[in-house]
Amino acid sequence: MKQRQVQDWSGEDAAELYGIRNWGAGYFDLNEAGEITVRVETASGEIRSVSLMDIARGATERGLGLPLLLRIENLLDAQIARINQSFARAIESCGYGNVFRGVFPIKVNQQCQVIEEIAKAGRRFNHGLEAGSKAELIAALSILDNTESLIICNGYKDEEFINLGLQAQRLGVQIFFVVETPSEVDTIIRCAEREQVRPNIGVRVKLASKVGGYWNATSGDRSIFGLGSNDLIAMVDQLRHHDMLDCLKLLHYHLGSQVPNIRDIRTGVLEACRYYADLVEEGAAMGYLDLGGGLAVDYDGSKTNYTHSKNYSLDEYCVDVVEAIMGTLDSEGVAHPVIITESGRATVAYSSVLLFDILDTTRFEPVELEQTALSDGDHPMLMNLLDAVNNITPKNLQESYNDALYYRDEVRALYLHGQVSLRERASAENLFLQGAQKIRALLDEVDEVPVDLQALPEVLSDIYYANMSVFQSLPDMWAIDQVFPLVPIHRLNEAPTRSAIIADITCDCDGKIDRFIGRQKEHKTLPVHALKESEDYILGTFLIGAYQETLGDLHNLFGDTNVVSVRIHDDGSFDYSREIHGDSIADVLSYVEYQPQALFESFRKLAEKAVKSGKITPQQRKQILHTYTASMSGYTYFEK
Ligand SMILES: Cc1ncc(COP(=O)(O)O)c(C=O)c1O
């Protein structure tokens, strides 16, 4: 970064550099102190902002240190309200003849606290839940205490699943069984006849429309779930045969998650409506159209149809859906159905932020070493390297780089053959880094950067070691190259003068983050600040409420992080409304079938043997066993 830019830097530059206002959906901003804030509308309509640093500080003081998963309850409530209100506006402005009933798919974030909050915030909108398994159905039945809300059962369903749903229907719960495969029809009919309950049946259709984006395998002919037109006809005939066509009420499809292009959303609705109208024509009761998930989150803030973005607003989504349904069904004279969506990521992504600190850095820069200065008697290869570095000018960048690389590699080869010393090799590495940094600094001065040198800024970027596990907390970053906004949550009034990739504390070379959102395109490094002595440097990964908490794993036995939920009030104060301490070492060991007590016993025996053989004193044994038990009950992450 140029000196002038560094001096003139302000928070506004940081807001632009990290795109905070682009991806933040109005929920995140920064304050005068250069700290990221969360901005919410409180229960009485006041706009309040709270610094994430204040939240992190308070949590740490309460014993919930970093890494910390922060859930902001107000944002969960706000997203549910935004989705419902936006559909209500679209329905009203288009003159649509029915209502919207959203359901949240539990699989997107199964955490009890999240589902409870969704049920609570969704109550006034009759927002329901989608259950994809027996376990999720049991959770939904117990948590959703509103019989106006819907429970949509997707996924494979055995008799137990269906029986439970049918019996809950007797309590007034509005449950829909969505047929995903032809064989499920038999099971539903059999169970319903036995239980003497008229079931609410839905059917998932396979749309031919294929969508863009990462998760497009869920759409098109080869999608795993759903019935094709032949199966659909067979199902209708089977239900007619059992006099159950009045039970077939819902048509469901799911194009895939994170659909970035509004055109694909519209095409999907149009095709689904054709099926819907034909099922009405066949004599099915119908009444509900379930569009599944797909409402995307603009992770990079680019507002484009790029995989991690979306080229539409929530309002456009709702209006397009409503208009597309009306456009097709009105011409067929079919009554408007209840519109259901199963938006997962759009509901929960914003409300969770992972906060973590940086433990250490590696810089690819020359270092001061004693006794490594070159003198005339040094190996000629070293002297050649020195010459190459001294002669770098903007006119010979590529040539100088090639020379420096060649001489550095020659010195490495000489070292392998024992012909130069370790100190000489260190001098060569240092000189090379000096040359590479000099070339990097001159890249701005040339009109065209040679292809070989374009990657130099990345090659020379720092490594910042983060106190977290990508596999546990951000699994999609590792598994499917998902990008999330990643930003320092403080010091934003200072120019970030370093650029870095982030490495986690698992000892896995995949445990790194080297894709970051950028203004026009993804970047391979993140602008960061130099660490300060005795001051934590804290980064936040944003928009991680969907799928990340659910899919994380125990790689290297790093467990669940600490979690706090906060609720921001009218006066701008906030409560730590809920907290969960992260896994202890004993917890994670027991998940992989160790027995902490048995482990202690083995270690105790080892220590006792050492006392007997005189290696340690009984007092030392006491100390060693104390250290062992304290570690066993400690946090799996780096503790200060
Ligand atoms: C059937 C179904 N409904 C809803 C969703 C949630 O999708 P999204 O998170 O994109 O809203 C999914 C996830 O892929 C799904 O499979």
XYZ file of C-alpha atoms in Angstrom, residues 132-456:
325
model
C -36.124 -34.015 6.678
C -35.812 -36.898 9.147
C -37.512 -38.465 12.164
C -35.201 -36.621 14.529
C -36.031 -33.300 12.907
C -39.755 -34.089 13.025
C -39.544 -34.810 16.740
C -37.767 -31.482 17.296
C -40.331 -29.641 15.150
C -43.322 -31.202 16.922
C -42.049 -30.155 20.320
C -40.794 -26.684 19.508
C -43.414 -25.328 17.131
C -46.333 -24.436 19.379
C -48.515 -22.834 16.748
C -51.053 -24.940 14.888
C -51.382 -22.300 12.166
C -47.773 -22.953 11.116
C -46.936 -25.800 8.781
C -44.585 -28.723 9.233
C -43.386 -30.000 5.882
C -41.888 -33.497 5.967
C -39.367 -34.068 3.198
C -36.790 -36.822 2.837
C -37.164 -40.600 3.042
C -39.927 -41.593 5.412
C -40.412 -44.982 7.026
C -43.618 -46.129 8.736
C -42.489 -44.832 12.120
C -41.929 -41.352 10.659
C -45.346 -41.345 8.975
C -47.184 -42.809 11.976
C -45.750 -40.161 14.251
C -46.798 -37.430 11.821
C -50.296 -38.851 11.413
C -50.829 -39.074 15.154
C -49.570 -35.510 15.630
C -52.144 -34.468 13.025
C -54.804 -35.573 15.519
C -53.488 -32.856 17.850
C -54.263 -30.249 15.217
C -50.712 -29.965 13.869
C -50.648 -29.143 10.137
C -48.275 -31.759 8.757
C -47.583 -32.448 5.100
C -45.888 -35.619 3.899
C -44.047 -34.847 0.716
C -43.659 -37.912 -1.487
C -40.046 -37.974 -2.671
C -39.971 -41.433 -4.308
C -42.751 -43.558 -5.843
C -42.442 -46.248 -3.146
C -43.449 -43.803 -0.408
C -47.003 -43.543 -1.738
C -47.787 -47.122 -0.657
C -46.415 -46.520 2.824
C -48.419 -43.339 3.321
C -51.658 -44.962 2.112
C -51.089 -48.027 4.326
C -50.302 -46.003 7.453
C -53.179 -43.575 6.877
C -55.687 -46.394 6.482
C -54.401 -48.088 9.630
C -54.412 -44.868 11.687
C -57.736 -43.750 10.188
C -56.369 -40.278 9.497
C -56.737 -38.395 6.218
C -53.148 -37.346 5.532
C -52.010 -34.111 3.908
C -49.984 -35.388 0.977
C -47.516 -33.384 -1.050
C -45.461 -34.468 -3.995
C -42.010 -33.379 -5.008
C -41.601 -33.028 -8.751
C -38.413 -33.180 -10.735
C -38.266 -30.042 -12.805
C -36.465 -30.096 -16.119
C -35.330 -26.487 -15.498
C -31.667 -26.440 -14.598
C -30.246 -23.627 -12.542
C -26.850 -21.987 -12.278
C -24.777 -21.921 -9.097
C -22.927 -24.519 -7.074
C -25.870 -26.622 -5.915
C -27.485 -27.113 -9.314
C -27.325 -30.926 -9.141
C -30.625 -30.747 -7.239
C -32.359 -29.615 -10.426
C -32.857 -31.213 -13.827
C -33.702 -34.745 -14.969
C -30.897 -36.374 -13.016
C -31.823 -34.853 -9.663
C -31.902 -37.511 -6.966
C -35.267 -36.611 -5.468
C -38.700 -36.091 -6.837
C -41.106 -37.727 -9.254
C -40.992 -37.414 -13.031
C -44.197 -37.063 -15.033
C -44.751 -40.848 -15.403
C -44.397 -41.436 -11.660
C -46.663 -38.488 -10.994
C -49.457 -39.934 -13.124
C -49.015 -43.334 -11.443
C -49.292 -41.667 -8.042
C -52.441 -39.752 -8.989
C -54.039 -42.976 -10.257
C -53.059 -44.832 -7.095
C -54.540 -42.116 -4.855
C -57.689 -42.013 -6.985
C -57.964 -45.774 -6.655
C -57.864 -45.403 -2.841
C -60.261 -42.477 -2.957
C -57.567 -40.200 -1.591
C -57.168 -37.533 -4.279
C -58.603 -35.038 -1.782
C -55.477 -35.693 0.347
C -53.091 -34.574 -2.399
C -52.751 -30.907 -1.544
C -49.212 -29.744 -2.111
C -46.726 -29.556 -4.953
C -43.096 -29.182 -3.968
C -39.864 -28.677 -5.863
C -36.386 -27.577 -4.878
C -34.104 -26.178 -7.557
C -31.022 -26.195 -5.352
C -29.600 -23.989 -2.668
C -28.174 -20.518 -3.363
C -29.716 -19.868 -6.782
C -27.850 -16.745 -7.934
C -29.944 -15.861 -10.990
C -33.515 -14.564 -10.711
C -34.228 -15.860 -14.220
C -33.785 -19.440 -12.950
C -36.139 -18.784 -10.032
C -38.806 -17.561 -12.405
C -38.350 -20.441 -14.847
C -38.702 -22.925 -11.982
C -41.951 -21.360 -10.779
C -43.416 -21.365 -14.295
C -42.653 -25.053 -14.824
C -43.956 -26.006 -11.361
C -47.192 -24.132 -12.001
C -47.816 -26.219 -15.105
C -47.648 -29.347 -12.929
C -49.800 -27.672 -10.290
C -52.519 -26.771 -12.787
C -52.539 -30.300 -14.223
C -52.870 -31.874 -10.784
C -55.895 -29.633 -10.165
C -57.245 -30.744 -13.517
C -56.734 -34.390 -12.468
C -58.973 -33.760 -9.466
C -56.400 -33.377 -6.676
C -57.426 -30.995 -3.899
C -54.175 -28.975 -4.028
C -54.043 -25.521 -2.412
C -50.321 -25.295 -1.552
C -47.304 -24.598 -3.760
C -43.935 -25.173 -2.058
C -40.969 -23.645 -3.890
C -38.335 -25.192 -1.628
C -35.153 -23.268 -0.819
C -32.798 -21.425 -3.114
C -33.230 -17.796 -2.040
C -29.579 -16.793 -2.149
C -27.315 -14.779 0.139
C -25.009 -12.169 -1.370
C -21.841 -13.399 0.331
C -19.477 -11.229 -1.675
C -21.801 -8.243 -1.949
C -21.349 -8.051 -5.728
C -25.082 -8.277 -6.569
C -24.266 -10.471 -9.564
C -25.223 -13.967 -10.683
C -21.832 -15.231 -9.505
C -22.048 -18.453 -7.420
C -21.595 -16.696 -4.068
C -23.856 -13.790 -4.871
C -27.343 -13.091 -6.277
C -28.583 -10.673 -8.886
C -31.895 -9.907 -7.159
C -33.218 -8.345 -3.985
C -35.617 -10.064 -1.600
C -38.445 -7.834 -2.854
C -37.698 -8.752 -6.478
C -37.667 -12.435 -5.535
C -41.082 -12.214 -3.891
C -42.674 -10.156 -6.665
C -41.256 -12.447 -9.354
C -42.562 -15.550 -7.595
C -46.024 -14.076 -7.065
C -46.255 -12.722 -10.630
C -45.010 -15.977 -12.166
C -47.615 -18.006 -10.265
C -50.416 -15.629 -11.207
C -49.241 -15.459 -14.807
C -49.561 -19.221 -15.239
C -52.490 -20.155 -13.020
C -54.764 -17.250 -13.951
C -54.720 -18.264 -17.601
C -55.754 -21.789 -16.555
C -58.448 -20.470 -14.220
C -56.825 -22.169 -11.230
C -57.222 -20.625 -7.749
C -54.085 -19.133 -6.200
C -52.390 -21.531 -3.788
C -50.776 -20.777 -0.430
C -47.158 -19.988 -1.288
C -44.602 -21.876 0.774
C -40.846 -21.354 0.649
C -38.241 -23.329 2.561
C -35.619 -20.595 2.738
C -32.767 -21.766 4.891
C -29.612 -19.812 4.300
C -31.407 -16.518 3.707
C -33.080 -16.913 7.108
C -30.088 -17.757 9.271
C -26.859 -16.794 7.475
C -26.685 -13.234 8.844
C -27.230 -14.040 12.479
C -23.993 -15.935 13.182
C -20.456 -14.574 13.206
C -17.326 -16.496 14.118
C -14.824 -14.390 16.062
C -11.257 -15.610 16.409
C -7.861 -14.220 17.297
C -4.550 -14.419 15.485
C -1.887 -16.279 17.404
C 1.199 -15.675 15.308
C 2.386 -14.727 11.838
C 5.015 -15.791 9.333
C 6.431 -13.085 7.124
C 8.259 -13.800 3.904
C 10.783 -11.057 4.433
C 14.525 -10.981 5.051
C 15.439 -11.152 8.732
C 18.388 -9.743 10.653
C 20.767 -12.623 11.413
C 24.129 -12.360 13.088
C 27.209 -13.353 11.105
C 25.426 -13.710 7.794
C 26.722 -10.513 6.125
C 28.614 -11.382 2.953
C 32.302 -10.796 2.491
C 34.665 -11.221 -0.485
C 35.671 -14.735 0.480
C 32.098 -16.091 0.315
C 31.011 -18.622 -2.271
C 30.750 -17.099 -5.804
C 27.100 -18.172 -6.076
C 26.277 -16.013 -3.074
C 28.161 -13.081 -4.555
C 26.237 -13.537 -7.840
C 22.967 -13.518 -5.916
C 24.015 -10.316 -4.146
C 24.812 -8.714 -7.519
C 21.452 -9.751 -8.974
C 19.607 -8.210 -6.027
C 21.637 -4.976 -6.055
C 20.977 -4.460 -9.746
C 17.166 -4.682 -9.726
C 15.520 -1.780 -11.597
C 11.978 -1.340 -12.976
C 13.428 -2.204 -16.417
C 14.803 -5.641 -15.565
C 12.306 -7.097 -13.090
C 11.771 -10.414 -14.857
C 15.455 -10.907 -15.633
C 16.541 -10.047 -12.082
C 13.919 -12.350 -10.632
C 15.101 -15.239 -12.838
C 18.721 -14.606 -11.820
C 17.931 -14.383 -8.116
C 15.872 -17.571 -8.286
C 18.629 -19.401 -10.157
C 21.401 -18.409 -7.723
C 19.213 -19.119 -4.686
C 18.488 -22.612 -6.007
C 22.183 -23.179 -6.770
C 23.037 -22.320 -3.159
C 20.349 -24.732 -1.960
C 21.925 -27.471 -4.133
C 25.396 -26.660 -2.795
C 24.034 -26.924 0.737
C 22.685 -30.395 -0.035
C 26.185 -31.445 -1.122
C 27.770 -29.983 1.989
C 29.615 -27.250 0.033
C 28.133 -24.226 1.810
C 27.312 -23.822 5.493
C 23.905 -23.338 7.124
C 24.762 -19.668 7.700
C 25.611 -19.226 4.015
C 22.358 -20.853 3.027
C 20.476 -18.526 5.419
C 22.242 -15.552 3.777
C 21.088 -16.761 0.365
C 17.460 -17.176 1.518
C 17.549 -13.710 3.036
C 19.030 -12.137 -0.059
C 16.455 -13.807 -2.252
C 13.601 -12.512 -0.100
C 15.168 -9.062 -0.153
C 15.240 -9.185 -3.956
C 11.700 -10.548 -4.246
C 10.336 -7.828 -1.948
C 12.233 -5.187 -3.922
C 10.685 -6.500 -7.146
C 7.216 -6.586 -5.573
C 7.559 -2.942 -4.533
C 8.471 -1.988 -8.112
C 5.554 -3.832 -9.743
C 3.341 -0.732 -9.376
C 5.798 1.245 -11.502
C 5.645 -0.919 -14.604
C 2.881 -0.737 -17.200
C 2.682 -4.443 -17.762
C 3.567 -6.913 -15.032
C 5.339 -9.967 -16.526
C 3.158 -13.084 -16.210
C 5.694 -14.903 -14.008
C 5.643 -12.062 -11.507
C 1.891 -11.622 -11.242
C 1.611 -14.091 -8.391
C 4.496 -12.521 -6.448
